[in-house]
Amino acid sequence: VRIAPRDFSPHLALGQVHLGSGDTTRAIAEIEEATTLAPGSAQAHYLLSVAYARAGRAADAERARQAFTHLGDGASGRPRDP
């Protein structure tokens, strides 16, 4: 993150680490930064929805899930056909 603060990948990876260790507050901060830097990342929105859900933020989790669904299936990262 220090080496490439404007690259979303390190923020996403660090968010995953925090999420895995149960630190949802720090996970949310890192994953929110990842979605700011890469708003088209379905994976970032999916992980954000998981982090919000674990933090008990149901409305935020639903918004992030909707963004993920809109962006694509999560596997390919390609937008779905209308």
Short mmCIF file of N, CA and C in Angstrom, two decimals:
data_model
loop_
_atom_site.label_atom_id
_atom_site.label_comp_id
_atom_site.label_asym_id
_atom_site.label_seq_id
_atom_site.Cartn_x
_atom_site.Cartn_y
_atom_site.Cartn_z
N VAL A 1 0.83 -1.19 0.00
CA VAL A 1 0.00 0.00 0.00
C VAL A 1 0.88 1.25 0.00
N ARG A 2 1.97 1.23 0.75
CA ARG A 2 2.86 2.39 0.78
C ARG A 2 3.56 2.63 -0.54
N ILE A 3 3.91 1.55 -1.22
CA ILE A 3 4.64 1.66 -2.48
C ILE A 3 3.72 2.15 -3.61
N ALA A 4 2.49 1.68 -3.62
CA ALA A 4 1.55 2.05 -4.69
C ALA A 4 0.20 2.44 -4.09
N PRO A 5 0.13 3.59 -3.43
CA PRO A 5 -1.11 3.97 -2.73
C PRO A 5 -2.30 4.18 -3.65
N ARG A 6 -2.08 4.44 -4.93
CA ARG A 6 -3.18 4.68 -5.86
C ARG A 6 -3.56 3.42 -6.65
N ASP A 7 -2.94 2.30 -6.33
CA ASP A 7 -3.26 1.01 -6.96
C ASP A 7 -4.27 0.30 -6.06
N PHE A 8 -5.38 -0.13 -6.63
CA PHE A 8 -6.43 -0.74 -5.82
C PHE A 8 -6.06 -2.12 -5.30
N SER A 9 -5.21 -2.85 -6.00
CA SER A 9 -4.91 -4.24 -5.63
C SER A 9 -4.35 -4.41 -4.22
N PRO A 10 -3.37 -3.62 -3.81
CA PRO A 10 -2.87 -3.78 -2.44
C PRO A 10 -3.94 -3.48 -1.38
N HIS A 11 -4.78 -2.49 -1.64
CA HIS A 11 -5.85 -2.17 -0.70
C HIS A 11 -6.84 -3.34 -0.59
N LEU A 12 -7.15 -3.92 -1.73
CA LEU A 12 -8.07 -5.06 -1.73
C LEU A 12 -7.46 -6.25 -0.99
N ALA A 13 -6.20 -6.52 -1.25
CA ALA A 13 -5.53 -7.63 -0.58
C ALA A 13 -5.44 -7.41 0.93
N LEU A 14 -5.10 -6.21 1.33
CA LEU A 14 -5.02 -5.91 2.76
C LEU A 14 -6.41 -6.00 3.40
N GLY A 15 -7.43 -5.55 2.67
CA GLY A 15 -8.80 -5.69 3.17
C GLY A 15 -9.18 -7.14 3.37
N GLN A 16 -8.77 -8.00 2.46
CA GLN A 16 -9.05 -9.43 2.59
C GLN A 16 -8.35 -10.01 3.82
N VAL A 17 -7.13 -9.58 4.07
CA VAL A 17 -6.39 -10.05 5.25
C VAL A 17 -7.13 -9.63 6.52
N HIS A 18 -7.52 -8.36 6.58
CA HIS A 18 -8.25 -7.87 7.75
C HIS A 18 -9.58 -8.59 7.92
N LEU A 19 -10.26 -8.84 6.81
CA LEU A 19 -11.54 -9.54 6.87
C LEU A 19 -11.33 -10.96 7.40
N GLY A 20 -10.29 -11.61 6.93
CA GLY A 20 -9.99 -12.97 7.37
C GLY A 20 -9.61 -13.05 8.84
N SER A 21 -9.04 -11.97 9.36
CA SER A 21 -8.65 -11.97 10.78
C SER A 21 -9.76 -11.45 11.68
N GLY A 22 -10.89 -11.06 11.07
CA GLY A 22 -12.04 -10.61 11.86
C GLY A 22 -12.05 -9.13 12.16
N ASP A 23 -11.12 -8.37 11.60
CA ASP A 23 -11.08 -6.92 11.83
C ASP A 23 -11.88 -6.23 10.73
N THR A 24 -13.20 -6.22 10.91
CA THR A 24 -14.07 -5.68 9.85
C THR A 24 -13.90 -4.18 9.67
N THR A 25 -13.61 -3.46 10.72
CA THR A 25 -13.44 -2.00 10.59
C THR A 25 -12.29 -1.66 9.64
N ARG A 26 -11.16 -2.30 9.85
CA ARG A 26 -10.02 -2.05 8.97
C ARG A 26 -10.25 -2.64 7.58
N ALA A 27 -10.92 -3.78 7.53
CA ALA A 27 -11.24 -4.38 6.23
C ALA A 27 -12.09 -3.43 5.40
N ILE A 28 -13.13 -2.89 6.02
CA ILE A 28 -14.02 -1.97 5.31
C ILE A 28 -13.25 -0.76 4.80
N ALA A 29 -12.40 -0.19 5.63
CA ALA A 29 -11.62 0.99 5.21
C ALA A 29 -10.77 0.68 3.98
N GLU A 30 -10.09 -0.44 3.99
CA GLU A 30 -9.22 -0.80 2.85
C GLU A 30 -10.03 -1.14 1.60
N ILE A 31 -11.11 -1.87 1.78
CA ILE A 31 -11.90 -2.28 0.61
C ILE A 31 -12.68 -1.09 0.04
N GLU A 32 -13.13 -0.19 0.89
CA GLU A 32 -13.75 1.05 0.38
C GLU A 32 -12.75 1.83 -0.46
N GLU A 33 -11.51 1.90 -0.01
CA GLU A 33 -10.48 2.58 -0.80
C GLU A 33 -10.28 1.87 -2.13
N ALA A 34 -10.29 0.55 -2.12
CA ALA A 34 -10.15 -0.21 -3.36
C ALA A 34 -11.29 0.10 -4.33
N THR A 35 -12.52 0.19 -3.82
CA THR A 35 -13.66 0.49 -4.71
C THR A 35 -13.61 1.93 -5.20
N THR A 36 -13.02 2.83 -4.42
CA THR A 36 -12.85 4.22 -4.87
C THR A 36 -11.84 4.27 -6.02
N LEU A 37 -10.76 3.53 -5.86
CA LEU A 37 -9.70 3.52 -6.88
C LEU A 37 -10.09 2.73 -8.12
N ALA A 38 -10.93 1.71 -7.96
CA ALA A 38 -11.34 0.85 -9.08
C ALA A 38 -12.84 0.59 -8.97
N PRO A 39 -13.67 1.59 -9.28
CA PRO A 39 -15.11 1.43 -9.12
C PRO A 39 -15.71 0.34 -10.01
N GLY A 40 -14.98 -0.10 -11.01
CA GLY A 40 -15.46 -1.16 -11.88
C GLY A 40 -15.08 -2.56 -11.44
N SER A 41 -14.47 -2.69 -10.28
CA SER A 41 -14.04 -4.01 -9.80
C SER A 41 -15.19 -4.73 -9.11
N ALA A 42 -15.72 -5.74 -9.76
CA ALA A 42 -16.79 -6.55 -9.16
C ALA A 42 -16.29 -7.24 -7.90
N GLN A 43 -15.06 -7.71 -7.92
CA GLN A 43 -14.50 -8.41 -6.76
C GLN A 43 -14.45 -7.49 -5.53
N ALA A 44 -14.05 -6.24 -5.73
CA ALA A 44 -13.98 -5.30 -4.61
C ALA A 44 -15.37 -5.04 -4.03
N HIS A 45 -16.35 -4.89 -4.88
CA HIS A 45 -17.72 -4.66 -4.40
C HIS A 45 -18.27 -5.89 -3.68
N TYR A 46 -17.93 -7.07 -4.19
CA TYR A 46 -18.36 -8.29 -3.52
C TYR A 46 -17.76 -8.38 -2.11
N LEU A 47 -16.45 -8.17 -2.02
CA LEU A 47 -15.80 -8.25 -0.71
C LEU A 47 -16.32 -7.16 0.23
N LEU A 48 -16.62 -6.00 -0.31
CA LEU A 48 -17.18 -4.94 0.51
C LEU A 48 -18.55 -5.35 1.05
N SER A 49 -19.35 -6.02 0.23
CA SER A 49 -20.66 -6.48 0.71
C SER A 49 -20.49 -7.50 1.84
N VAL A 50 -19.51 -8.37 1.73
CA VAL A 50 -19.25 -9.35 2.78
C VAL A 50 -18.81 -8.64 4.06
N ALA A 51 -17.90 -7.68 3.93
CA ALA A 51 -17.40 -6.96 5.10
C ALA A 51 -18.52 -6.18 5.78
N TYR A 52 -19.34 -5.51 5.00
CA TYR A 52 -20.47 -4.77 5.58
C TYR A 52 -21.42 -5.72 6.30
N ALA A 53 -21.71 -6.86 5.68
CA ALA A 53 -22.61 -7.83 6.31
C ALA A 53 -22.06 -8.32 7.64
N ARG A 54 -20.77 -8.60 7.67
CA ARG A 54 -20.16 -9.07 8.92
C ARG A 54 -20.17 -7.99 10.00
N ALA A 55 -20.17 -6.73 9.56
CA ALA A 55 -20.20 -5.61 10.51
C ALA A 55 -21.63 -5.25 10.92
N GLY A 56 -22.60 -5.97 10.36
CA GLY A 56 -23.99 -5.70 10.70
C GLY A 56 -24.58 -4.50 9.97
N ARG A 57 -23.96 -4.11 8.89
CA ARG A 57 -24.42 -2.95 8.10
C ARG A 57 -25.19 -3.46 6.89
N ALA A 58 -26.40 -3.93 7.14
CA ALA A 58 -27.20 -4.61 6.12
C ALA A 58 -27.50 -3.74 4.90
N ALA A 59 -27.87 -2.49 5.10
CA ALA A 59 -28.19 -1.61 3.97
C ALA A 59 -26.97 -1.37 3.10
N ASP A 60 -25.82 -1.14 3.74
CA ASP A 60 -24.58 -0.95 2.98
C ASP A 60 -24.19 -2.23 2.24
N ALA A 61 -24.38 -3.37 2.90
CA ALA A 61 -24.07 -4.66 2.28
C ALA A 61 -24.92 -4.87 1.03
N GLU A 62 -26.19 -4.50 1.12
CA GLU A 62 -27.09 -4.66 -0.03
C GLU A 62 -26.67 -3.75 -1.18
N ARG A 63 -26.30 -2.52 -0.89
CA ARG A 63 -25.85 -1.60 -1.95
C ARG A 63 -24.59 -2.14 -2.63
N ALA A 64 -23.65 -2.64 -1.84
CA ALA A 64 -22.42 -3.20 -2.42
C ALA A 64 -22.73 -4.45 -3.24
N ARG A 65 -23.66 -5.28 -2.75
CA ARG A 65 -24.05 -6.48 -3.49
C ARG A 65 -24.70 -6.10 -4.82
N GLN A 66 -25.52 -5.07 -4.82
CA GLN A 66 -26.15 -4.62 -6.06
C GLN A 66 -25.11 -4.11 -7.05
N ALA A 67 -24.11 -3.40 -6.56
CA ALA A 67 -23.03 -2.93 -7.43
C ALA A 67 -22.28 -4.12 -8.03
N PHE A 68 -21.99 -5.11 -7.20
CA PHE A 68 -21.33 -6.32 -7.66
C PHE A 68 -22.15 -7.00 -8.75
N THR A 69 -23.45 -7.15 -8.51
CA THR A 69 -24.34 -7.81 -9.46
C THR A 69 -24.39 -7.03 -10.77
N HIS A 70 -24.43 -5.72 -10.67
CA HIS A 70 -24.49 -4.87 -11.87
C HIS A 70 -23.21 -4.98 -12.69
N LEU A 71 -22.08 -5.10 -12.01
CA LEU A 71 -20.80 -5.11 -12.71
C LEU A 71 -20.50 -6.42 -13.42
N GLY A 72 -20.95 -7.52 -12.88
CA GLY A 72 -20.67 -8.78 -13.55
C GLY A 72 -20.83 -9.95 -12.62
N ASP A 73 -20.45 -11.07 -13.09
CA ASP A 73 -20.66 -12.30 -12.33
C ASP A 73 -19.55 -12.55 -11.30
N GLY A 74 -18.54 -11.71 -11.25
CA GLY A 74 -17.47 -11.85 -10.27
C GLY A 74 -16.36 -12.76 -10.72
N ALA A 75 -16.65 -13.66 -11.62
CA ALA A 75 -15.60 -14.57 -12.08
C ALA A 75 -14.81 -13.94 -13.20
N SER A 76 -15.52 -13.39 -14.18
CA SER A 76 -14.82 -12.83 -15.33
C SER A 76 -14.53 -11.35 -15.17
N GLY A 77 -15.32 -10.67 -14.34
CA GLY A 77 -15.17 -9.24 -14.20
C GLY A 77 -15.79 -8.46 -15.33
N ARG A 78 -16.35 -9.18 -16.31
CA ARG A 78 -17.00 -8.51 -17.43
C ARG A 78 -18.42 -8.13 -17.06
N PRO A 79 -18.90 -6.97 -17.54
CA PRO A 79 -20.28 -6.60 -17.28
C PRO A 79 -21.24 -7.61 -17.92
N ARG A 80 -22.36 -7.78 -17.28
CA ARG A 80 -23.38 -8.65 -17.86
C ARG A 80 -24.05 -7.95 -19.03
N ASP A 81 -24.56 -8.75 -19.96
CA ASP A 81 -25.32 -8.19 -21.07
C ASP A 81 -26.63 -7.65 -20.54
N PRO A 82 -27.08 -6.51 -21.10
CA PRO A 82 -28.36 -5.93 -20.64
C PRO A 82 -29.55 -6.79 -20.99
#
